[in-house]
Tab-separated table of C-alpha atoms in Angstrom:
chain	number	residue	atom	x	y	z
U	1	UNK	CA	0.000	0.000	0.000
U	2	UNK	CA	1.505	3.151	-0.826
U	3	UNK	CA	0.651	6.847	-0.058
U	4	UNK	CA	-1.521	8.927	-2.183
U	5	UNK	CA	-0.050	12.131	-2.728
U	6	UNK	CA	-1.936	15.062	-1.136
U	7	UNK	CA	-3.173	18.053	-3.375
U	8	UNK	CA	-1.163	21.077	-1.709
U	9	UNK	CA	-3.728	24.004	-1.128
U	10	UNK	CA	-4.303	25.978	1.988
U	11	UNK	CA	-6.079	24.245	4.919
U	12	UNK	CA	-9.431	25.751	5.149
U	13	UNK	CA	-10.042	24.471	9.102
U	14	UNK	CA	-8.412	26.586	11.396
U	15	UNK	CA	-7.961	23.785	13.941
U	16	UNK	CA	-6.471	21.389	11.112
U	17	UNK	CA	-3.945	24.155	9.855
U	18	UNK	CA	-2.899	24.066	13.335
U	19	UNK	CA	-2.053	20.329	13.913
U	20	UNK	CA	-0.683	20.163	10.692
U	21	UNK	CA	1.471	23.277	11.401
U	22	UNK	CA	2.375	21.510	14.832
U	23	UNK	CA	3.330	18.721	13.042
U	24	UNK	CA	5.454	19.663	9.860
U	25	UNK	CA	7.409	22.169	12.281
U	26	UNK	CA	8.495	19.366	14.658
U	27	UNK	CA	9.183	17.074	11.520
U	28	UNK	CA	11.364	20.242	10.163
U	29	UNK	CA	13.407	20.688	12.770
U	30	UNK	CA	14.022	17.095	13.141
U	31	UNK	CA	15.385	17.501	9.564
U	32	UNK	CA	17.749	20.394	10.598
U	33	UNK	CA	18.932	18.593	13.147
U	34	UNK	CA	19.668	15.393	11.743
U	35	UNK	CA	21.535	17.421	8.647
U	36	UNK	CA	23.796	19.423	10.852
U	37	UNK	CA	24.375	16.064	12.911
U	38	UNK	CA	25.383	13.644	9.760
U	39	UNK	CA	27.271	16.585	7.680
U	40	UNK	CA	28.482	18.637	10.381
U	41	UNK	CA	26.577	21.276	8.909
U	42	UNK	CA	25.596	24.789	10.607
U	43	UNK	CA	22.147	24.970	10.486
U	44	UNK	CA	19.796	27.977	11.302
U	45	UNK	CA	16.157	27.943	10.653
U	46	UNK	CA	13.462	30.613	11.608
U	47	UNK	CA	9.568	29.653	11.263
U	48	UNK	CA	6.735	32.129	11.977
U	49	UNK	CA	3.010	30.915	12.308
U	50	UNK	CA	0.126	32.205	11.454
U	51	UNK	CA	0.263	34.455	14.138
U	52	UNK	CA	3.616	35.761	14.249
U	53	UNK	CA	4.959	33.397	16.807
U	54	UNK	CA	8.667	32.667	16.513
U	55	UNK	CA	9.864	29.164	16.522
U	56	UNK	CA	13.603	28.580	15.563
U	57	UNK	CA	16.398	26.276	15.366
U	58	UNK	CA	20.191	26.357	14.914
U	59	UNK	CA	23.023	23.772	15.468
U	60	UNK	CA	24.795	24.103	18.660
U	61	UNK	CA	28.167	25.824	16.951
U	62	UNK	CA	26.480	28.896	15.704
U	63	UNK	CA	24.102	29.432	18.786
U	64	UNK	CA	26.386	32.070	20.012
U	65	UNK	CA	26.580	33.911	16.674
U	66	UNK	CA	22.660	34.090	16.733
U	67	UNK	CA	22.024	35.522	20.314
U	68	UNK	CA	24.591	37.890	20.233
């Protein structure tokens, strides 16, 4: 059994945009992380919801850089 691909198109429910947002962000990030982790890449990744609300990521070596 294989996946059917998913027409991409904005989610109209309010509650399901937010799941899926939920979702897709945590997946994301697990992404970054396992890239910087296997190529010993520096990573840095900003996402914004729907509201404005900052979620972000970087790799451990260029933390610093990004706070200061």
């Amino acid at each position: 059994m294989t996946r059917r691909k998913i027409q991409i198109k904005k989610i109209d429910n309010t509650t399901a945009r937010q799941v899926t947002f939920s979702k897709r962000r945590r997946g994301l990030f697990k992404k970054a992380f396992e890239l910087s982790t296997l190529c010993d890449a520096e990573i840095g990744l900003m996402v914004f919801s729907e509201t404005g609300k900052l979620f972000e990521y970087a790799s451990s070596s260029i933390t610093v850089r990004i706070s200061s």
